[in-house]
Tab-separated table of C-alpha atoms in Angstrom:
chain	number	residue	atom	x	y	z
U	1	MET	CA	-0.027	-0.024	-0.047
U	2	ARG	CA	2.508	2.341	1.001
U	3	GLN	CA	4.760	1.307	-2.038
U	4	SER	CA	2.118	1.965	-4.404
U	5	ARG	CA	1.285	5.488	-2.830
U	6	ALA	CA	4.998	6.132	-3.177
U	7	SER	CA	4.776	5.163	-6.812
U	8	ARG	CA	1.730	7.286	-7.534
U	9	TRP	CA	3.905	10.451	-6.145
U	10	LEU	CA	6.735	9.756	-8.307
U	11	LEU	CA	4.377	9.114	-11.458
U	12	ARG	CA	2.824	12.619	-10.696
U	13	ALA	CA	6.165	14.213	-9.903
U	14	LEU	CA	7.555	12.840	-13.264
U	15	LYS	CA	4.436	14.212	-14.984
U	16	LEU	CA	4.877	17.461	-13.368
U	17	SER	CA	8.570	17.845	-14.267
U	18	LEU	CA	8.001	16.712	-17.853
U	19	GLY	CA	5.487	19.489	-18.245
U	20	LEU	CA	7.803	21.741	-16.512
U	21	LEU	CA	10.554	20.780	-19.036
U	22	VAL	CA	7.966	21.545	-22.034
U	23	LEU	CA	7.528	24.820	-20.556
U	24	VAL	CA	11.013	25.803	-19.811
U	25	THR	CA	11.841	24.593	-23.404
U	26	ALA	CA	9.086	26.598	-25.193
U	27	ALA	CA	10.269	29.728	-23.261
U	28	GLY	CA	13.308	29.394	-25.275
U	29	CYS	CA	11.254	29.872	-28.302
U	30	HIS	CA	11.898	33.592	-28.921
U	31	THR	CA	13.432	35.831	-31.763
U	32	ASP	CA	15.182	38.523	-29.585
U	33	MET	CA	18.815	37.042	-30.051
U	34	TRP	CA	18.278	36.683	-33.864
U	35	ILE	CA	16.616	40.498	-34.087
U	36	GLN	CA	18.369	42.310	-31.509
U	37	PRO	CA	17.482	45.833	-30.916
U	38	LYS	CA	20.843	47.125	-32.038
U	39	THR	CA	21.043	48.814	-35.421
U	40	VAL	CA	23.440	47.482	-38.231
U	41	PRO	CA	24.553	50.012	-40.968
U	42	LEU	CA	21.627	50.883	-43.358
U	43	GLU	CA	19.310	49.720	-41.240
U	44	GLU	CA	15.703	51.389	-41.025
U	45	SER	CA	15.194	52.950	-37.831
U	46	THR	CA	11.819	53.302	-35.981
U	47	PHE	CA	13.191	55.731	-33.510
U	48	TYR	CA	14.295	59.098	-35.624
U	49	ALA	CA	11.908	60.770	-37.973
U	50	ASP	CA	13.489	60.355	-40.844
U	51	LYS	CA	13.806	56.623	-40.594
U	52	SER	CA	17.514	56.378	-40.945
U	53	SER	CA	19.588	54.673	-38.207
U	54	ALA	CA	22.709	56.503	-39.527
U	55	ARG	CA	22.671	59.889	-38.234
U	56	PRO	CA	23.877	62.917	-40.038
U	57	LEU	CA	26.860	64.510	-38.733
U	58	VAL	CA	26.122	67.807	-36.670
U	59	PRO	CA	27.144	70.807	-38.939
U	60	GLY	CA	30.674	71.711	-38.023
U	61	THR	CA	31.701	68.510	-36.556
U	62	VAL	CA	35.157	67.292	-37.343
U	63	ALA	CA	35.798	63.647	-36.631
U	64	ARG	CA	38.946	62.592	-35.111
U	65	GLY	CA	41.672	62.510	-37.463
U	66	HIS	CA	39.578	64.489	-40.279
U	67	LEU	CA	40.766	68.039	-39.551
U	68	GLU	CA	42.364	67.894	-43.219
U	69	GLU	CA	45.044	70.295	-42.320
U	70	ASP	CA	47.073	69.910	-45.163
U	71	THR	CA	45.363	72.175	-47.921
U	72	PRO	CA	47.257	70.975	-51.019
U	73	PHE	CA	46.508	67.159	-50.057
U	74	PHE	CA	42.853	67.499	-49.474
U	75	THR	CA	41.916	70.219	-52.133
U	76	GLY	CA	44.502	69.887	-54.669
U	77	ARG	CA	45.053	73.454	-54.453
U	78	ASP	CA	48.154	75.532	-52.679
U	79	ASP	CA	47.207	78.329	-50.090
U	80	ASN	CA	46.822	80.925	-52.815
U	81	GLY	CA	44.098	78.587	-54.378
U	82	GLN	CA	46.397	77.482	-57.354
U	83	LEU	CA	46.100	73.983	-58.764
U	84	VAL	CA	49.035	72.102	-57.353
U	85	THR	CA	52.066	70.849	-60.020
U	86	ALA	CA	53.226	67.994	-58.038
U	87	ILE	CA	51.903	65.333	-56.071
U	88	PRO	CA	51.833	66.386	-52.137
U	89	VAL	CA	52.560	62.550	-51.190
U	90	LYS	CA	55.918	61.770	-49.756
U	91	PHE	CA	57.833	58.383	-51.337
U	92	ASN	CA	60.746	57.228	-49.459
U	93	SER	CA	61.553	54.484	-52.461
U	94	ASP	CA	60.752	53.645	-55.829
U	95	LYS	CA	59.016	50.675	-54.771
U	96	GLU	CA	56.805	52.779	-52.614
U	97	PHE	CA	56.088	55.081	-55.869
U	98	LYS	CA	55.414	51.788	-57.869
U	99	GLU	CA	52.870	50.399	-55.326
U	100	PHE	CA	51.219	53.844	-55.335
U	101	LEU	CA	50.673	53.718	-59.356
U	102	LEU	CA	49.427	50.110	-58.978
U	103	ARG	CA	47.017	51.427	-56.402
U	104	GLY	CA	45.953	54.319	-58.836
U	105	GLN	CA	45.527	51.634	-61.545
U	106	GLU	CA	43.484	49.623	-59.540
U	107	ARG	CA	41.216	52.208	-58.512
U	108	PHE	CA	41.111	54.000	-61.897
U	109	ASN	CA	39.803	50.838	-63.204
U	110	ILE	CA	37.130	50.469	-60.846
U	111	TYR	CA	35.773	54.091	-60.401
U	112	CYS	CA	36.696	55.483	-63.633
U	113	THR	CA	36.801	53.343	-66.587
U	114	PRO	CA	32.882	52.714	-66.743
U	115	CYS	CA	32.961	56.488	-68.487
U	116	HIS	CA	36.898	57.209	-69.234
U	117	GLY	CA	37.681	53.966	-70.598
U	118	ARG	CA	40.515	51.683	-69.431
U	119	LEU	CA	42.621	53.833	-71.919
U	120	GLY	CA	41.388	57.166	-70.423
U	121	ASP	CA	40.278	58.118	-74.102
U	122	GLY	CA	36.648	58.811	-72.752
U	123	GLN	CA	35.383	55.545	-74.628
U	124	GLY	CA	34.044	53.630	-71.542
U	125	MET	CA	30.840	51.634	-71.651
U	126	ILE	CA	28.905	54.299	-70.470
U	127	SER	CA	30.069	56.509	-73.435
U	128	LYS	CA	29.328	53.820	-75.689
U	129	ARG	CA	25.990	53.085	-74.491
U	130	GLY	CA	24.845	56.619	-74.025
U	131	LEU	CA	24.767	57.417	-77.673
U	132	ALA	CA	23.310	60.870	-77.265
U	133	LEU	CA	25.262	62.183	-74.228
U	134	ARG	CA	25.289	65.901	-74.277
U	135	ARG	CA	28.741	66.328	-72.704
U	136	PRO	CA	30.858	62.881	-73.365
U	137	PRO	CA	33.302	62.115	-70.821
U	138	ALA	CA	36.787	63.812	-71.296
U	139	ASN	CA	39.693	61.929	-73.329
U	140	TYR	CA	42.595	62.494	-71.414
U	141	HIS	CA	44.912	62.535	-74.344
U	142	THR	CA	44.333	66.138	-75.516
U	143	ASP	CA	46.828	68.899	-75.287
U	144	ARG	CA	44.697	70.919	-72.710
U	145	LEU	CA	44.735	67.669	-70.188
U	146	ARG	CA	48.100	66.933	-70.792
U	147	ASN	CA	49.335	70.205	-69.810
U	148	MET	CA	46.866	70.794	-67.100
U	149	PRO	CA	48.419	70.633	-63.459
U	150	ILE	CA	48.194	67.382	-61.492
U	151	GLY	CA	46.102	69.010	-59.047
U	152	HIS	CA	43.101	69.591	-61.565
U	153	PHE	CA	42.477	65.734	-61.564
U	154	TYR	CA	42.354	65.468	-57.907
U	155	ASP	CA	40.242	68.539	-58.024
U	156	VAL	CA	37.805	67.234	-60.632
U	157	MET	CA	37.332	63.943	-58.285
U	158	THR	CA	36.805	65.567	-55.177
U	159	LYS	CA	34.382	68.142	-56.374
U	160	GLY	CA	32.925	66.576	-59.836
U	161	TYR	CA	33.036	68.563	-62.928
U	162	GLY	CA	30.656	69.170	-65.667
U	163	VAL	CA	28.058	66.307	-65.579
U	164	MET	CA	30.501	64.172	-63.451
U	165	PHE	CA	29.411	63.796	-59.939
U	166	SER	CA	32.007	63.967	-56.962
U	167	TYR	CA	33.708	60.739	-55.992
U	168	ALA	CA	34.758	62.293	-52.998
U	169	SER	CA	32.543	59.842	-50.730
U	170	ARG	CA	33.534	56.849	-52.673
U	171	VAL	CA	37.368	57.116	-53.141
U	172	GLU	CA	39.620	58.422	-50.061
U	173	PRO	CA	42.320	61.204	-50.753
U	174	GLN	CA	45.182	59.085	-51.003
U	175	ASP	CA	43.554	56.976	-53.489
U	176	ARG	CA	42.520	60.207	-55.555
U	177	TRP	CA	46.267	61.222	-55.760
U	178	ALA	CA	46.960	57.587	-56.920
U	179	ILE	CA	44.498	57.754	-59.581
U	180	ALA	CA	45.860	61.473	-60.622
U	181	ALA	CA	49.304	59.655	-60.957
U	182	TYR	CA	48.092	56.735	-62.835
U	183	ILE	CA	46.216	59.454	-65.357
U	184	ARG	CA	49.644	60.866	-65.949
U	185	ALA	CA	50.975	57.493	-66.698
U	186	LEU	CA	48.284	56.759	-69.025
U	187	GLN	CA	48.874	60.188	-70.825
U	188	LEU	CA	52.542	59.432	-71.199
U	189	SER	CA	51.786	55.730	-72.516
U	190	GLN	CA	49.393	57.227	-75.287
U	191	HIS	CA	51.875	60.095	-76.217
U	192	ALA	CA	55.142	58.372	-75.928
U	193	ASP	CA	57.943	58.788	-78.377
U	194	SER	CA	60.134	56.037	-79.730
U	195	ALA	CA	63.125	57.985	-77.982
U	196	ASP	CA	61.526	57.269	-74.677
U	197	TYR	CA	62.399	53.755	-74.809
U	198	THR	CA	65.742	52.189	-73.870
U	199	ALA	CA	67.553	50.199	-76.307
U	200	ALA	CA	66.564	47.122	-74.956
U	201	GLN	CA	62.722	47.833	-74.721
U	202	ARG	CA	62.992	49.170	-78.242
U	203	ALA	CA	64.773	46.142	-79.703
U	204	SER	CA	61.954	43.842	-77.609
U	205	ARG	CA	59.117	46.037	-79.018
U	206	GLN	CA	60.471	45.925	-82.553
U	207	SER	CA	60.507	42.211	-82.348
U	208	THR	CA	57.261	41.758	-81.708
U	209	GLY	CA	56.161	44.616	-83.983
U	210	SER	CA	54.119	46.452	-81.190
U	211	LEU	CA	56.286	49.937	-81.054
U	212	GLY	CA	54.278	51.406	-84.034
U	213	THR	CA	50.922	51.265	-82.077
U	214	GLU	CA	52.085	53.019	-79.258
U	215	THR	CA	53.761	56.036	-81.230
U	216	GLN	CA	51.242	58.722	-81.905
X	23	MET	CA	-21.660	-13.277	-29.725
X	24	ALA	CA	-20.088	-12.050	-32.826
X	25	GLN	CA	-16.653	-11.608	-33.229
X	26	LEU	CA	-15.358	-8.393	-31.810
X	27	PHE	CA	-12.502	-8.065	-34.144
X	28	LYS	CA	-12.549	-9.189	-37.699
X	29	PRO	CA	-9.007	-10.733	-38.809
X	30	TYR	CA	-7.971	-7.589	-40.956
X	31	ALA	CA	-7.909	-5.974	-37.559
X	32	ASN	CA	-4.227	-7.741	-36.990
X	33	VAL	CA	-3.231	-5.951	-40.156
X	34	ILE	CA	-4.334	-2.664	-38.744
X	35	ALA	CA	-2.721	-3.231	-35.748
X	36	ARG	CA	0.534	-3.931	-36.914
X	37	THR	CA	0.578	-1.402	-39.525
X	38	SER	CA	-0.461	1.213	-36.888
X	39	ILE	CA	2.612	0.070	-34.873
X	40	VAL	CA	4.861	0.397	-37.400
X	41	ILE	CA	3.443	3.911	-38.641
X	42	GLY	CA	3.105	5.060	-34.979
X	43	GLY	CA	6.757	4.115	-34.469
X	44	MET	CA	7.967	5.552	-37.590
X	45	LEU	CA	6.248	8.703	-37.292
X	46	PRO	CA	8.589	10.622	-34.993
X	47	VAL	CA	11.338	9.790	-37.537
X	48	ILE	CA	9.135	11.160	-40.687
X	49	VAL	CA	8.303	14.255	-38.756
X	50	GLY	CA	11.740	14.804	-38.046
X	51	LEU	CA	12.967	14.205	-41.632
X	52	ALA	CA	10.082	16.462	-42.890
X	53	ALA	CA	11.172	18.967	-40.651
X	54	ALA	CA	14.634	18.783	-41.950
X	55	ALA	CA	13.804	18.998	-45.233
X	56	TYR	CA	11.648	21.600	-44.832
X	57	SER	CA	14.239	23.679	-43.155
X	58	ARG	CA	16.852	22.859	-45.862
X	59	SER	CA	14.383	23.540	-48.743
X	60	PRO	CA	14.492	26.849	-50.797
X	61	TYR	CA	10.754	27.494	-49.465
X	62	ASN	CA	12.548	28.144	-46.150
X	63	THR	CA	16.170	29.251	-46.792
X	64	LYS	CA	15.135	31.151	-50.232
X	65	VAL	CA	18.139	30.254	-51.905
X	66	GLU	CA	17.820	30.744	-55.728
X	67	VAL	CA	14.347	32.559	-55.061
X	68	PRO	CA	14.678	36.023	-56.774
X	69	LEU	CA	13.550	38.647	-54.488
X	70	ASN	CA	11.179	41.578	-55.777
X	71	GLN	CA	13.002	44.764	-55.421
X	72	PRO	CA	11.582	48.366	-55.796
X	73	ILE	CA	13.946	48.901	-58.966
X	74	PRO	CA	14.301	45.543	-61.428
X	75	PHE	CA	18.398	45.793	-61.158
X	76	SER	CA	20.445	43.535	-62.833
X	77	HIS	CA	23.610	42.350	-61.581
X	78	GLN	CA	23.840	40.487	-64.808
X	79	HIS	CA	23.542	43.716	-66.906
X	80	HIS	CA	25.907	46.060	-64.796
X	81	ALA	CA	28.678	43.713	-63.658
X	82	TYR	CA	29.033	41.446	-66.377
X	83	GLU	CA	27.612	43.195	-69.616
X	84	LEU	CA	28.896	46.514	-68.857
X	85	GLY	CA	31.976	45.343	-67.030
X	86	ILE	CA	31.386	47.394	-63.672
X	87	ASP	CA	33.598	46.376	-60.952
X	88	CYS	CA	31.675	45.017	-57.852
X	89	ARG	CA	33.731	47.827	-55.742
X	90	TYR	CA	32.022	50.682	-58.008
X	91	CYS	CA	28.930	50.341	-55.845
X	92	HIS	CA	30.005	48.323	-52.932
X	93	THR	CA	32.607	50.723	-51.942
X	94	SER	CA	33.392	49.483	-48.346
X	95	VAL	CA	33.599	45.569	-48.977
X	96	GLU	CA	37.598	45.902	-48.694
X	97	LYS	CA	37.915	47.676	-45.706
X	98	SER	CA	34.628	47.188	-43.628
X	99	GLY	CA	32.350	44.523	-42.124
X	100	TYR	CA	29.356	45.572	-44.433
X	101	ALA	CA	29.996	45.428	-48.269
X	102	GLY	CA	27.580	48.626	-48.487
X	103	LEU	CA	24.734	49.371	-50.746
X	104	PRO	CA	25.397	52.252	-52.829
X	105	PRO	CA	23.691	55.501	-52.231
X	106	THR	CA	21.279	56.835	-54.992
X	107	GLU	CA	23.925	59.226	-55.784
X	108	THR	CA	26.162	56.375	-57.013
X	109	CYS	CA	23.179	55.223	-59.339
X	110	MET	CA	22.924	58.759	-60.652
X	111	SER	CA	26.488	58.979	-61.472
X	112	CYS	CA	25.566	57.337	-64.681
X	113	HIS	CA	21.753	57.666	-64.889
X	114	SER	CA	21.584	61.044	-64.607
X	115	GLN	CA	22.990	60.973	-68.073
X	116	ILE	CA	21.761	57.709	-69.477
X	117	TRP	CA	18.088	55.956	-69.269
X	118	THR	CA	16.969	59.230	-68.006
X	119	ASN	CA	13.453	58.808	-69.457
X	120	SER	CA	13.255	55.087	-68.302
X	121	PRO	CA	10.060	54.754	-66.258
X	122	LEU	CA	11.733	51.725	-64.404
X	123	LEU	CA	14.129	54.205	-62.967
X	124	GLU	CA	11.574	56.603	-61.707
X	125	PRO	CA	12.104	55.567	-58.209
X	126	VAL	CA	15.891	56.256	-58.520
X	127	ARG	CA	15.233	59.815	-59.683
X	128	LYS	CA	12.384	60.311	-57.049
X	129	SER	CA	15.060	58.998	-54.227
X	130	TYR	CA	17.326	61.391	-55.635
X	131	GLU	CA	15.112	64.588	-55.820
X	132	ASP	CA	13.572	63.989	-52.294
X	133	ASN	CA	16.858	62.859	-50.378
X	134	THR	CA	15.090	59.387	-49.216
X	135	PRO	CA	17.252	56.531	-49.717
X	136	ILE	CA	15.688	53.466	-51.882
X	137	GLN	CA	14.260	50.614	-49.654
X	138	TRP	CA	15.886	47.672	-51.270
X	139	ASN	CA	14.820	44.144	-49.951
X	140	LYS	CA	17.347	42.522	-48.357
X	141	VAL	CA	18.483	39.206	-50.086
X	142	ASN	CA	21.215	37.977	-47.663
X	143	THR	CA	20.459	37.892	-43.686
X	144	LEU	CA	22.098	36.831	-40.890
X	145	PRO	CA	21.100	36.467	-37.171
X	146	SER	CA	22.181	39.459	-34.944
X	147	PHE	CA	24.251	37.098	-33.030
X	148	VAL	CA	26.640	36.275	-35.783
X	149	ASN	CA	29.265	38.839	-37.002
X	150	PHE	CA	30.262	38.443	-40.472
X	151	ASN	CA	33.100	40.743	-42.046
X	152	HIS	CA	33.634	41.007	-45.408
X	153	SER	CA	37.030	42.654	-45.441
X	154	ILE	CA	38.841	39.784	-43.972
X	155	HIS	CA	37.490	37.288	-46.492
X	156	ILE	CA	38.329	39.996	-49.169
X	157	ALA	CA	41.648	40.163	-47.761
X	158	ARG	CA	42.353	36.306	-47.933
X	159	GLY	CA	41.085	36.285	-51.549
X	160	ILE	CA	37.709	34.453	-51.086
X	161	ASN	CA	35.893	35.326	-54.057
X	162	CYS	CA	32.407	36.934	-53.818
X	163	ASN	CA	30.738	34.449	-55.575
X	164	GLN	CA	31.846	31.399	-53.286
X	165	CYS	CA	29.354	32.783	-50.689
X	166	HIS	CA	26.888	34.440	-53.074
X	167	GLY	CA	26.522	32.435	-55.818
X	168	PRO	CA	26.822	33.507	-59.695
X	169	VAL	CA	25.898	37.054	-59.042
X	170	ASN	CA	27.331	37.948	-62.665
X	171	ASP	CA	24.745	35.826	-63.743
X	172	MET	CA	21.677	37.254	-62.130
X	173	GLN	CA	19.022	39.013	-63.584
X	174	ILE	CA	17.269	39.451	-60.257
X	175	THR	CA	19.488	39.122	-57.397
X	176	PHE	CA	19.041	35.848	-54.994
X	177	LYS	CA	20.650	34.074	-52.535
X	178	GLY	CA	23.358	31.822	-53.527
X	179	HIS	CA	23.817	29.710	-50.194
X	180	PRO	CA	21.635	29.409	-47.400
X	181	PHE	CA	24.098	30.833	-44.747
X	182	MET	CA	23.561	27.889	-42.270
X	183	MET	CA	26.275	27.527	-39.983
X	184	GLN	CA	27.069	24.262	-41.023
X	185	TRP	CA	27.960	25.709	-44.214
X	186	CYS	CA	30.007	28.423	-42.719
X	187	LEU	CA	32.031	25.623	-40.826
X	188	GLN	CA	32.899	23.670	-43.844
X	189	CYS	CA	35.315	26.312	-44.655
X	190	HIS	CA	36.341	27.445	-41.358
X	191	ARG	CA	36.981	23.896	-40.249
X	192	ALA	CA	39.127	22.914	-43.535
X	193	PRO	CA	40.361	26.122	-45.106
X	194	GLU	CA	42.876	24.549	-47.149
X	195	LYS	CA	39.975	22.809	-49.373
X	196	TYR	CA	38.941	26.294	-50.614
X	197	LEU	CA	41.600	28.944	-50.498
X	198	TYR	CA	43.067	29.636	-54.001
X	199	LYS	CA	45.692	31.464	-55.682
X	200	ASP	CA	45.697	33.418	-58.697
X	201	PRO	CA	49.078	33.745	-60.250
X	202	ASP	CA	48.057	36.649	-62.491
X	203	SER	CA	47.110	39.204	-59.468
X	204	HIS	CA	49.573	40.975	-57.421
X	205	SER	CA	47.528	40.788	-54.364
X	206	LEU	CA	45.036	38.414	-52.661
X	207	ARG	CA	42.526	41.265	-52.666
X	208	GLU	CA	42.899	41.936	-56.351
X	209	GLN	CA	42.299	38.302	-57.268
X	210	VAL	CA	38.842	38.438	-55.912
X	211	PHE	CA	37.962	40.746	-58.760
X	212	ASN	CA	40.390	39.774	-61.427
X	213	VAL	CA	38.164	36.857	-61.761
X	214	TYR	CA	35.443	39.052	-63.389
X	215	TRP	CA	37.906	40.756	-65.624
X	216	LYS	CA	39.176	37.414	-67.013
X	217	LEU	CA	35.543	36.436	-67.541
X	218	GLN	CA	35.060	39.707	-69.489
X	219	GLU	CA	38.193	38.878	-71.637
X	220	LYS	CA	38.153	35.395	-72.054
X	221	GLY	CA	34.524	34.192	-71.317
X	222	VAL	CA	34.003	30.915	-69.247
X	223	SER	CA	35.415	28.487	-71.614
X	224	GLY	CA	39.076	30.425	-71.379
X	225	MET	CA	39.141	29.928	-67.912
X	226	THR	CA	40.599	27.292	-65.523
X	227	PRO	CA	38.272	24.961	-64.049
X	228	ARG	CA	39.039	26.778	-60.662
X	229	GLU	CA	37.947	29.942	-62.041
X	230	GLN	CA	34.773	28.344	-64.122
X	231	HIS	CA	33.834	27.084	-60.557
X	232	LEU	CA	34.201	30.521	-59.300
X	233	VAL	CA	32.347	32.483	-61.820
X	234	LYS	CA	29.503	29.904	-61.719
X	235	GLY	CA	29.245	30.283	-57.942
X	236	GLU	CA	29.362	26.332	-57.445
X	237	GLU	CA	30.680	24.436	-54.674
X	238	GLN	CA	34.568	23.903	-55.145
X	239	GLU	CA	36.019	22.004	-52.456
X	240	GLU	CA	38.938	20.283	-53.587
X	241	ASP	CA	39.576	16.725	-52.631
X	242	GLY	CA	42.301	15.719	-54.430
X	243	ALA	CA	45.635	15.350	-52.319
X	244	LYS	CA	47.551	17.635	-54.387
X	245	ASP	CA	45.150	20.345	-54.149
X	246	VAL	CA	44.842	19.861	-50.225
X	247	ALA	CA	48.505	19.805	-50.152
X	248	GLU	CA	48.664	23.309	-52.248
X	249	GLY	CA	45.908	24.399	-49.653
X	250	LYS	CA	47.763	23.848	-46.776
X	251	ALA	CA	50.613	25.852	-47.932
X	252	LEU	CA	48.229	28.748	-48.713
X	253	VAL	CA	47.028	28.487	-45.367
X	254	LYS	CA	50.672	28.929	-43.967
X	255	GLN	CA	51.499	31.567	-46.552
X	256	TYR	CA	48.439	33.491	-45.643
X	257	GLY	CA	48.635	33.382	-41.967
X	258	VAL	CA	45.341	31.786	-41.520
X	259	LYS	CA	44.992	30.599	-37.910
X	260	VAL	CA	43.416	27.366	-38.549
X	261	GLN	CA	43.328	26.441	-34.774
X	262	GLN	CA	41.319	29.491	-33.913
X	263	LEU	CA	39.119	29.637	-37.006
X	264	ALA	CA	36.162	27.275	-35.988
X	265	ASP	CA	36.136	28.737	-32.523
X	266	CYS	CA	32.809	29.967	-31.339
X	267	SER	CA	34.047	33.421	-30.451
X	268	VAL	CA	35.152	33.850	-34.227
X	269	CYS	CA	31.728	34.659	-35.304
X	270	HIS	CA	29.834	35.097	-32.198
X	271	TYR	CA	30.890	37.674	-30.131
């Protein structure tokens, strides 16, 4: 008799703990870890009136490290407002400068080629597609742009020019200078004279027959 | 008194025992199949967008680099969606009358963002960082599927933890080295330039896998040996790569 009462209690306790277990497990079924009340970039906000979780800077704010005191570097113009004629970046070695040019090539191919083309002749895909462009993208291989101070290219990328938008928010200042340097390299390559080649280069080019196509 | 149970009752009893026993298994399998099905994961299900933007047209046909729009992919955790200004860099000049682009122009005039529908989502407790994957030369398509072939963007892989761990546990099977690129970062995007120049048929089998966004696990001993060398060369810390805190922090 006592035993059976004990077993009945045991059964009841088992049932109860099973029910509790189900309850406890079910309590885990919620999504607040999946969808946490934090904002991630570009997320819509329910808090701010303009629904943007990213807040615009208070006017006049200067972020740490963005004081931009170096006027030529950040504007492409010297203190008198004249376009600079040399890249305001220091290079400690030729290797560093080559890296800089390669970086410029890479950035140019990303941001500039859609309009200006890989050669900088203004024959990018957009100009080919936009048959009736009122103002076609610039061809860098003109006397006007060949004689333009290098600060001009930086200035154009920063502020935009004609129908070209500003690329300041997409390309960082250092990269804009790298692109400007690469544009100069493109201009030289498309305006090269056979006298610019070393004897060895000339020999190897002549044997492949590619010298003529690069001399204009 | 008539028989309470007819002989066929035996069959019913046996079948119900078998089915009853199998039921939990069937339910379990069905739940597993459902959770892995595209109906739930949305893999390869194109998602409607306010503007029918085609990656195939912009990235493949026009040859615009990924980074023209996804500017922060190399240096930030988030690849970034382009602001309307980026669209208007070209579309202030071309297709200016297209009714399909009306939402873009409206967004630009009103200074309100275009509300795209999110294709790839992760739970808030997972931290994924694009920049480190790019820095180790992991191609976009390896996770996102054949983006260069997508008319309307869809999810390429289900992004389940098991799927992430395949590579995090054995990176040597997935790492890749392009001899033509001067940096690991550059090889990610060079694949698309190569696709432009040579077409799919002109590419190596590995590159073909990459542009098609296929599973590209390498099983051959030679490939794994090469992969292990790359792991060492790239400084991938395999010991820590599958730790919880790598993604959950």
